[in-house]
CSV table of C-alpha atoms in Angstrom, one decimal:
chain,number,residue,atom,x,y,z
A,45,UNK,CA,28.4,-2.0,-3.3
A,46,UNK,CA,27.8,2.3,-3.5
A,47,UNK,CA,25.9,3.5,-1.2
A,48,UNK,CA,22.9,4.2,-2.1
A,49,UNK,CA,22.6,7.8,0.6
A,50,UNK,CA,26.1,9.7,-0.2
A,51,UNK,CA,27.2,7.7,-3.5
A,52,UNK,CA,30.2,6.5,-2.3
A,53,UNK,CA,32.5,4.0,-2.5
A,54,UNK,CA,33.3,2.9,1.0
A,55,UNK,CA,30.5,0.5,2.0
A,56,UNK,CA,31.3,-2.9,4.2
A,57,UNK,CA,29.3,-5.8,4.5
A,58,UNK,CA,29.5,-7.4,7.9
A,59,UNK,CA,26.5,-9.4,8.3
A,60,UNK,CA,25.1,-11.7,6.6
A,61,UNK,CA,21.6,-13.3,8.2
A,62,UNK,CA,21.8,-16.0,4.6
A,63,UNK,CA,18.4,-17.1,3.0
A,64,UNK,CA,15.3,-15.6,4.6
A,65,UNK,CA,12.2,-14.4,3.6
A,66,UNK,CA,10.0,-11.8,3.2
A,67,UNK,CA,9.2,-10.9,7.1
A,68,UNK,CA,5.7,-9.6,7.3
A,69,UNK,CA,4.4,-12.3,5.4
A,70,UNK,CA,2.9,-14.7,6.7
A,71,UNK,CA,1.9,-18.3,4.7
A,72,UNK,CA,-1.7,-19.5,6.0
A,73,UNK,CA,-1.6,-22.6,4.6
A,74,UNK,CA,0.1,-25.3,2.8
A,75,UNK,CA,-0.7,-24.1,-0.7
A,76,UNK,CA,1.4,-20.6,0.2
A,77,UNK,CA,3.9,-22.1,2.2
A,78,UNK,CA,5.2,-24.1,-1.1
A,79,UNK,CA,5.0,-20.3,-2.7
A,80,UNK,CA,6.8,-18.9,0.0
A,81,UNK,CA,10.3,-17.5,-1.8
A,82,UNK,CA,13.9,-16.4,0.0
A,83,UNK,CA,16.4,-14.0,-0.4
A,84,UNK,CA,20.3,-14.1,0.8
A,85,UNK,CA,19.9,-10.5,3.4
A,86,UNK,CA,23.2,-9.3,3.4
A,87,UNK,CA,24.1,-5.9,5.3
A,88,UNK,CA,26.5,-3.5,4.5
A,89,UNK,CA,27.9,-0.5,6.5
A,90,UNK,CA,28.9,2.5,4.3
A,91,UNK,CA,31.5,4.1,6.4
A,92,UNK,CA,30.9,8.2,4.9
A,93,UNK,CA,27.3,8.6,5.6
A,94,UNK,CA,26.8,5.7,8.6
A,95,UNK,CA,23.8,4.1,7.6
A,96,UNK,CA,23.7,0.4,7.3
A,97,UNK,CA,21.5,-1.1,3.9
A,98,UNK,CA,20.9,-4.8,2.5
A,99,UNK,CA,21.8,-5.3,-1.2
A,100,UNK,CA,19.0,-6.4,-2.5
A,101,UNK,CA,15.8,-4.6,-2.5
A,102,UNK,CA,12.6,-6.6,-2.6
A,103,UNK,CA,9.8,-4.4,-4.7
A,104,UNK,CA,7.9,-2.0,-2.4
A,105,UNK,CA,4.9,-3.1,-4.2
A,106,UNK,CA,5.5,-6.7,-3.4
A,107,UNK,CA,5.9,-6.3,0.5
A,108,UNK,CA,3.4,-3.5,1.3
A,109,UNK,CA,0.2,-3.6,-1.1
A,110,UNK,CA,-1.1,-5.7,1.6
A,111,UNK,CA,0.6,-5.6,5.3
A,112,UNK,CA,0.1,-8.0,8.1
A,113,UNK,CA,1.1,-5.5,11.1
A,114,UNK,CA,-1.9,-3.2,12.7
A,115,UNK,CA,0.0,-0.1,15.3
A,116,UNK,CA,-3.1,0.2,17.9
A,117,UNK,CA,-3.2,-3.5,19.1
A,118,UNK,CA,-0.4,-2.8,21.4
A,119,UNK,CA,-1.2,-1.5,24.2
A,120,UNK,CA,2.8,0.5,24.4
A,121,UNK,CA,1.9,2.1,20.5
A,122,UNK,CA,-1.5,3.6,21.9
A,123,UNK,CA,0.7,4.9,25.0
A,124,UNK,CA,3.1,6.2,22.5
A,125,UNK,CA,1.2,8.1,20.2
A,126,UNK,CA,-1.0,9.3,22.5
A,127,UNK,CA,1.7,11.5,24.1
A,128,UNK,CA,2.8,12.8,20.5
A,129,UNK,CA,-0.4,13.3,19.4
A,130,UNK,CA,-0.4,15.9,23.7
A,131,UNK,CA,3.5,17.5,22.3
A,132,UNK,CA,1.3,18.3,19.2
A,133,UNK,CA,-2.4,20.3,20.3
A,134,UNK,CA,-0.8,23.5,19.4
A,135,UNK,CA,0.3,22.7,15.7
A,136,UNK,CA,-2.6,23.1,13.1
A,137,UNK,CA,-2.3,20.7,10.1
A,138,UNK,CA,-0.8,17.4,11.0
A,139,UNK,CA,0.0,14.4,7.8
A,140,UNK,CA,1.2,11.0,9.3
A,141,UNK,CA,3.0,9.1,6.8
A,142,UNK,CA,2.6,5.6,6.9
A,143,UNK,CA,-0.8,5.7,9.9
A,144,UNK,CA,-1.2,2.9,9.5
A,145,UNK,CA,-4.5,2.1,11.5
A,146,UNK,CA,-5.2,5.6,12.1
A,147,UNK,CA,-3.3,4.7,15.1
A,148,UNK,CA,-2.0,8.7,15.5
A,149,UNK,CA,-5.0,10.0,13.7
A,150,UNK,CA,-7.6,8.7,16.5
A,151,UNK,CA,-5.5,10.6,19.8
A,152,UNK,CA,-4.8,14.0,17.5
A,153,UNK,CA,-8.5,13.3,16.3
A,154,UNK,CA,-9.9,13.6,20.0
A,155,UNK,CA,-7.3,16.1,20.9
A,156,UNK,CA,-9.6,18.7,18.4
A,157,UNK,CA,-6.0,19.1,15.7
A,158,UNK,CA,-6.8,18.3,11.3
A,159,UNK,CA,-4.8,15.4,11.0
A,160,UNK,CA,-4.5,13.1,8.0
A,161,UNK,CA,-2.5,9.9,6.5
A,162,UNK,CA,-1.1,8.8,4.0
A,163,UNK,CA,-0.7,4.6,4.1
A,164,UNK,CA,0.0,2.6,1.1
A,165,UNK,CA,-1.7,-0.5,2.8
A,166,UNK,CA,-4.9,-1.3,0.9
A,167,UNK,CA,-6.2,-3.5,4.2
A,168,UNK,CA,-5.0,-1.5,7.0
A,169,UNK,CA,-6.0,1.7,5.3
A,170,UNK,CA,-9.2,0.8,5.1
A,171,UNK,CA,-9.7,-0.2,8.7
A,172,UNK,CA,-8.2,3.6,9.4
A,173,UNK,CA,-11.6,5.2,6.5
A,174,UNK,CA,-14.2,2.5,8.1
A,175,UNK,CA,-13.0,4.4,11.7
A,176,UNK,CA,-13.7,7.8,10.6
A,177,UNK,CA,-9.5,8.6,9.8
A,178,UNK,CA,-9.0,9.8,6.6
A,179,UNK,CA,-6.7,8.3,5.2
A,180,UNK,CA,-5.3,8.4,1.9
A,181,UNK,CA,-3.9,4.8,0.9
A,182,UNK,CA,-1.3,5.6,-1.5
A,183,UNK,CA,2.5,5.3,-1.9
A,184,UNK,CA,3.8,9.2,-0.6
A,185,UNK,CA,5.3,9.7,-3.9
A,186,UNK,CA,4.1,13.8,-5.7
A,187,UNK,CA,0.7,12.8,-6.8
A,188,UNK,CA,-0.8,12.4,-3.3
A,189,UNK,CA,1.0,15.6,-1.4
A,190,UNK,CA,-0.7,17.8,-4.9
A,191,UNK,CA,-4.3,16.2,-4.4
A,192,UNK,CA,-3.6,17.2,-0.8
A,193,UNK,CA,-2.1,20.2,-1.0
A,194,UNK,CA,-5.1,20.6,-4.0
A,195,UNK,CA,-7.4,19.8,-0.7
A,196,UNK,CA,-6.4,21.2,2.3
A,197,UNK,CA,-3.1,22.5,2.9
A,198,UNK,CA,0.6,22.1,3.4
A,199,UNK,CA,1.0,20.3,6.7
A,200,UNK,CA,2.5,22.5,9.7
A,201,UNK,CA,4.3,18.7,10.5
A,202,UNK,CA,5.2,15.8,9.1
A,203,UNK,CA,5.0,12.5,11.3
A,204,UNK,CA,6.9,9.3,9.6
A,205,UNK,CA,7.3,6.4,13.0
A,206,UNK,CA,9.0,3.8,11.5
A,207,UNK,CA,9.2,4.7,7.9
A,208,UNK,CA,11.7,6.0,6.6
A,209,UNK,CA,13.6,2.4,7.6
A,210,UNK,CA,11.0,0.8,5.0
A,211,UNK,CA,12.2,3.1,2.5
A,212,UNK,CA,13.4,2.2,-0.8
A,213,UNK,CA,14.3,5.7,-1.7
A,214,UNK,CA,14.9,7.9,1.4
A,215,UNK,CA,16.7,10.7,-1.0
A,216,UNK,CA,13.4,11.0,-3.1
A,217,UNK,CA,12.0,10.8,0.5
A,218,UNK,CA,13.6,14.3,1.7
A,219,UNK,CA,12.3,15.8,-1.2
A,220,UNK,CA,9.2,15.6,-0.9
A,221,UNK,CA,8.4,16.4,1.9
A,222,UNK,CA,11.0,19.1,1.4
A,223,UNK,CA,8.5,19.8,-1.5
A,224,UNK,CA,5.5,19.4,0.6
A,225,UNK,CA,6.1,20.7,3.9
A,226,UNK,CA,5.6,24.4,4.8
A,227,UNK,CA,8.9,26.6,5.0
A,228,UNK,CA,10.0,26.1,9.0
A,229,UNK,CA,7.5,23.6,9.6
A,230,UNK,CA,8.6,20.0,11.4
A,231,UNK,CA,9.1,16.9,10.4
A,232,UNK,CA,8.9,14.4,12.9
A,233,UNK,CA,10.8,11.1,12.2
A,234,UNK,CA,11.1,7.9,14.1
A,235,UNK,CA,13.5,5.9,13.5
A,236,UNK,CA,14.6,2.3,15.0
A,237,UNK,CA,17.8,2.7,16.0
A,238,UNK,CA,21.3,1.5,14.2
A,239,UNK,CA,24.0,2.7,17.4
A,240,UNK,CA,21.8,0.3,19.3
A,241,UNK,CA,20.9,-3.0,17.1
A,242,UNK,CA,24.5,-3.0,17.2
A,243,UNK,CA,25.7,-2.7,20.7
A,244,UNK,CA,22.9,-5.0,21.8
A,245,UNK,CA,23.8,-7.7,19.1
A,246,UNK,CA,19.7,-7.0,18.1
A,247,UNK,CA,20.3,-8.8,14.1
A,248,UNK,CA,16.4,-9.6,15.0
A,249,UNK,CA,15.7,-6.2,13.4
A,250,UNK,CA,17.3,-6.8,9.5
A,251,UNK,CA,14.8,-7.7,7.7
A,252,UNK,CA,14.1,-7.0,3.7
A,253,UNK,CA,11.5,-4.8,5.2
A,254,UNK,CA,14.0,-1.9,6.0
A,255,UNK,CA,16.2,-2.0,2.9
A,256,UNK,CA,17.6,0.4,5.4
A,257,UNK,CA,19.3,0.7,8.9
A,258,UNK,CA,19.8,4.4,10.1
A,259,UNK,CA,21.6,6.3,12.3
A,260,UNK,CA,21.1,10.5,13.7
A,261,UNK,CA,24.9,10.6,11.3
A,262,UNK,CA,22.9,9.0,8.4
A,263,UNK,CA,19.2,11.9,8.9
A,264,UNK,CA,21.7,14.8,9.3
A,265,UNK,CA,23.2,14.2,6.2
A,266,UNK,CA,20.4,12.8,3.6
A,267,UNK,CA,17.7,15.9,4.7
A,268,UNK,CA,20.5,18.5,5.2
A,269,UNK,CA,21.3,17.3,1.2
A,270,UNK,CA,17.8,19.4,0.2
A,271,UNK,CA,18.5,22.2,2.5
A,272,UNK,CA,16.3,20.1,5.9
A,273,UNK,CA,18.4,21.0,9.3
A,274,UNK,CA,17.8,18.2,12.0
A,275,UNK,CA,18.1,20.3,15.1
A,276,UNK,CA,16.4,18.2,18.6
A,277,UNK,CA,16.5,14.5,18.6
A,278,UNK,CA,14.3,13.0,21.6
A,279,UNK,CA,15.1,8.8,23.0
A,280,UNK,CA,12.9,7.4,22.6
A,281,UNK,CA,11.8,3.9,24.1
A,282,UNK,CA,9.1,1.9,21.3
A,283,UNK,CA,10.3,-0.9,19.2
A,284,UNK,CA,13.6,-1.7,21.9
A,285,UNK,CA,15.0,2.1,21.4
A,286,UNK,CA,14.4,4.2,19.2
A,287,UNK,CA,15.0,7.6,18.4
A,288,UNK,CA,12.7,11.1,17.3
A,289,UNK,CA,14.9,13.4,15.6
A,290,UNK,CA,13.2,16.8,15.0
A,291,UNK,CA,14.1,18.4,10.8
A,292,UNK,CA,12.9,22.1,10.1
A,293,UNK,CA,12.1,23.4,6.6
A,294,UNK,CA,15.2,25.4,7.2
A,295,UNK,CA,18.7,25.1,5.9
A,296,UNK,CA,20.4,26.6,8.3
A,297,UNK,CA,18.6,26.2,12.6
A,298,UNK,CA,20.6,25.9,15.6
A,299,UNK,CA,21.3,22.1,16.7
A,300,UNK,CA,20.5,21.0,20.4
A,301,UNK,CA,23.4,20.2,23.3
A,302,UNK,CA,21.5,16.1,23.3
A,303,UNK,CA,21.1,16.1,19.7
A,304,UNK,CA,25.0,17.8,19.2
A,305,UNK,CA,26.6,14.9,22.0
A,306,UNK,CA,24.6,11.5,20.1
A,307,UNK,CA,26.3,12.8,16.7
A,308,UNK,CA,29.4,12.4,18.5
A,309,UNK,CA,28.4,9.8,20.5
A,310,UNK,CA,28.3,7.6,16.7
A,311,UNK,CA,30.7,9.4,15.5
A,312,UNK,CA,33.5,7.1,17.9
A,313,UNK,CA,31.0,3.9,17.6
A,314,UNK,CA,30.2,2.9,14.2
A,315,UNK,CA,32.9,2.6,12.3
A,316,UNK,CA,33.4,-1.7,10.0
A,317,UNK,CA,35.8,-2.2,13.5
A,318,UNK,CA,33.6,-2.6,15.6
A,319,UNK,CA,30.9,-4.0,12.7
A,320,UNK,CA,33.4,-6.4,11.8
A,321,UNK,CA,33.7,-7.7,15.3
A,322,UNK,CA,29.5,-8.7,16.1
A,323,UNK,CA,29.5,-11.9,13.1
A,324,UNK,CA,30.9,-14.4,15.7
A,325,UNK,CA,28.8,-12.8,18.6
A,326,UNK,CA,25.5,-13.7,16.5
A,327,UNK,CA,26.6,-16.9,15.4
A,328,UNK,CA,27.7,-17.8,19.3
A,329,UNK,CA,23.7,-16.8,20.4
A,330,UNK,CA,22.3,-17.9,17.7
A,331,UNK,CA,22.9,-21.2,18.7
A,332,UNK,CA,23.1,-21.0,22.3
A,333,UNK,CA,18.8,-20.1,21.4
A,334,UNK,CA,19.0,-23.1,19.7
A,335,UNK,CA,20.6,-25.6,21.7
A,336,UNK,CA,18.8,-24.1,24.8
A,337,UNK,CA,15.4,-25.0,23.4
A,338,UNK,CA,16.4,-28.4,22.9
A,339,UNK,CA,17.5,-29.4,26.0
A,340,UNK,CA,13.9,-27.5,27.7
A,341,UNK,CA,12.5,-30.7,24.5
A,342,UNK,CA,15.0,-33.1,25.8
A,343,UNK,CA,13.4,-32.2,29.8
A,344,UNK,CA,10.1,-32.3,28.5
A,345,UNK,CA,9.1,-29.0,28.8
A,346,UNK,CA,6.3,-27.2,27.4
A,347,UNK,CA,7.8,-23.8,25.0
A,348,UNK,CA,6.1,-20.9,23.2
A,349,UNK,CA,6.8,-17.5,22.2
A,350,UNK,CA,4.5,-14.6,22.7
A,351,UNK,CA,5.1,-11.9,19.6
A,352,UNK,CA,5.0,-12.0,16.2
A,353,UNK,CA,6.7,-9.5,15.1
A,354,UNK,CA,8.8,-9.6,11.5
A,355,UNK,CA,11.9,-9.5,13.8
A,356,UNK,CA,10.6,-13.5,14.9
A,357,UNK,CA,11.1,-14.1,11.2
A,358,UNK,CA,15.7,-13.0,11.5
A,359,UNK,CA,15.5,-15.5,14.2
A,360,UNK,CA,13.3,-18.5,14.1
A,361,UNK,CA,15.5,-18.6,10.0
A,362,UNK,CA,18.9,-17.7,11.0
A,363,UNK,CA,19.0,-20.0,13.6
A,364,UNK,CA,16.9,-22.5,11.8
A,365,UNK,CA,14.3,-22.7,14.7
A,366,UNK,CA,10.9,-24.0,13.7
A,367,UNK,CA,7.6,-26.5,15.1
A,368,UNK,CA,9.7,-29.2,16.2
A,369,UNK,CA,11.2,-26.9,19.4
A,370,UNK,CA,8.0,-24.0,20.3
A,371,UNK,CA,5.0,-25.4,19.4
A,372,UNK,CA,3.1,-21.9,18.6
A,373,UNK,CA,3.5,-18.7,19.1
A,374,UNK,CA,0.8,-16.7,20.3
A,375,UNK,CA,0.1,-13.6,18.5
A,376,UNK,CA,-2.4,-10.3,19.6
A,377,UNK,CA,-3.2,-8.8,15.8
A,378,UNK,CA,-5.8,-10.3,14.6
A,379,UNK,CA,-4.8,-9.8,11.0
A,380,UNK,CA,-1.4,-12.7,12.2
A,381,UNK,CA,-3.5,-15.4,14.0
A,382,UNK,CA,-3.9,-18.8,12.7
A,383,UNK,CA,-1.0,-18.1,10.0
A,384,UNK,CA,2.8,-19.1,10.6
A,385,UNK,CA,5.0,-17.5,10.5
A,386,UNK,CA,6.9,-17.3,7.4
A,387,UNK,CA,10.3,-19.7,6.6
A,388,UNK,CA,10.1,-21.1,10.1
A,389,UNK,CA,5.9,-22.2,10.2
A,390,UNK,CA,5.3,-22.0,13.6
A,391,UNK,CA,1.6,-21.4,14.6
A,392,UNK,CA,0.5,-18.0,15.2
A,393,UNK,CA,-2.5,-18.4,17.7
A,394,UNK,CA,-4.7,-15.7,19.5
A,395,UNK,CA,-4.8,-15.8,23.9
A,396,UNK,CA,-7.9,-17.3,23.9
A,397,UNK,CA,-7.9,-20.6,25.0
A,398,UNK,CA,-3.4,-21.4,24.6
A,399,UNK,CA,-2.7,-20.4,27.3
A,400,UNK,CA,-2.3,-23.4,29.5
A,401,UNK,CA,-1.6,-24.0,33.1
A,402,UNK,CA,1.1,-26.9,31.1
A,403,UNK,CA,3.3,-24.4,29.8
A,404,UNK,CA,6.2,-24.0,30.6
A,405,UNK,CA,8.7,-21.6,29.3
A,406,UNK,CA,7.7,-18.3,27.0
A,407,UNK,CA,10.3,-17.0,23.9
A,408,UNK,CA,9.5,-13.7,24.1
A,409,UNK,CA,9.9,-12.7,21.1
A,410,UNK,CA,7.8,-8.4,21.5
A,411,UNK,CA,10.4,-8.1,24.6
A,412,UNK,CA,10.0,-4.5,25.1
A,413,UNK,CA,5.8,-5.4,26.0
A,414,UNK,CA,7.1,-7.7,28.6
A,415,UNK,CA,5.6,-6.3,31.1
A,416,UNK,CA,1.8,-6.0,28.9
A,417,UNK,CA,2.5,-9.7,27.9
A,418,UNK,CA,4.0,-11.2,31.8
A,419,UNK,CA,0.2,-9.8,33.2
A,420,UNK,CA,-1.6,-13.0,30.6
A,421,UNK,CA,0.6,-15.4,33.2
A,422,UNK,CA,-0.7,-14.2,36.9
A,423,UNK,CA,-1.7,-18.2,37.5
A,424,UNK,CA,1.1,-20.1,36.2
A,425,UNK,CA,4.2,-20.6,36.7
A,426,UNK,CA,6.6,-20.1,33.5
A,427,UNK,CA,10.1,-19.0,32.7
A,428,UNK,CA,9.9,-16.6,30.0
A,429,UNK,CA,13.2,-15.2,28.5
A,430,UNK,CA,14.6,-13.4,25.5
A,431,UNK,CA,15.3,-15.2,22.5
A,432,UNK,CA,19.1,-12.8,21.4
A,433,UNK,CA,20.6,-12.8,23.4
A,434,UNK,CA,19.1,-14.8,25.9
A,435,UNK,CA,18.5,-14.3,28.6
A,436,UNK,CA,15.4,-14.5,31.2
A,437,UNK,CA,13.0,-12.1,31.9
A,438,UNK,CA,11.5,-10.5,35.4
């Protein structure tokens, strides 16, 4: 296939995860389970711009007009955006793209910084608006951009956290950002990091919500094409391990030392030769997880999961794990509770009355928030595991 970022023909498939459902569509009953669709999930890598991308892109409208992810239920994410809001105190006007339920808008408001959001999901956008956090319910397109410019102004800063990987057309996003942002304004992008997915064998990070998986070199390539300059990068701890990239609306800007180092490191590691080696490892780790769960069941252990993020869908469907192996999964988001995991149909419950003394094993799917999760099991003797690669968490 041709690369959708740089249009080169130097793309190769390095991973095929078989038939997968839409990872953020949680069926609530048998009727919805019967209507559920699956699509083949294959991942290609471009050797020119160092972008990974899925072959089959599912309609963004189908994906995001109703969405089942609330940022603010997660304490770790709230802390992350509170810190970011403090860093942005010196700016006058900030627009948060993919603002979800207002997780950044709220601390900006507390810090007396003018901030508004853009989010395509009517259900989560309504939650933000009901809390007095101004959110335009729309996709990031010229119609909403022009409306905001007319009603407010061009922003000093645009924030897009965990958004760019979900876009069907990243080049249009870059073009719109260039148009929207003030001259010499800053675009701050936070991305789940392809380099770490590969290094840590986290294949569960691949699912249909995200058509693209970026390296810093990918982002540099995209925005350079539109006269914008990547000039700094921070390593941040949300979503496992991510990048925060700073891009100025200016053609030439000096790059920081750490920015140069990350770009250079990627060029040595991210190549098709490295990626081709992970297939066998992924199959081995998936089999290992299923075999371990099977043995736990034979030994009479009660197994539950904690956290039902989108990645639970990729893991359970690829590893063929269902409610025969995991009794239920606890999740703190009220809009996921009393639904089922996509494809594998494991019941999702709240923690009230479902953290019981007879639980022996907890598979922590939201493992980056393990410290907070562990506090819920203070008086219960359980063993915690990260699923892929399977390892005990302490």
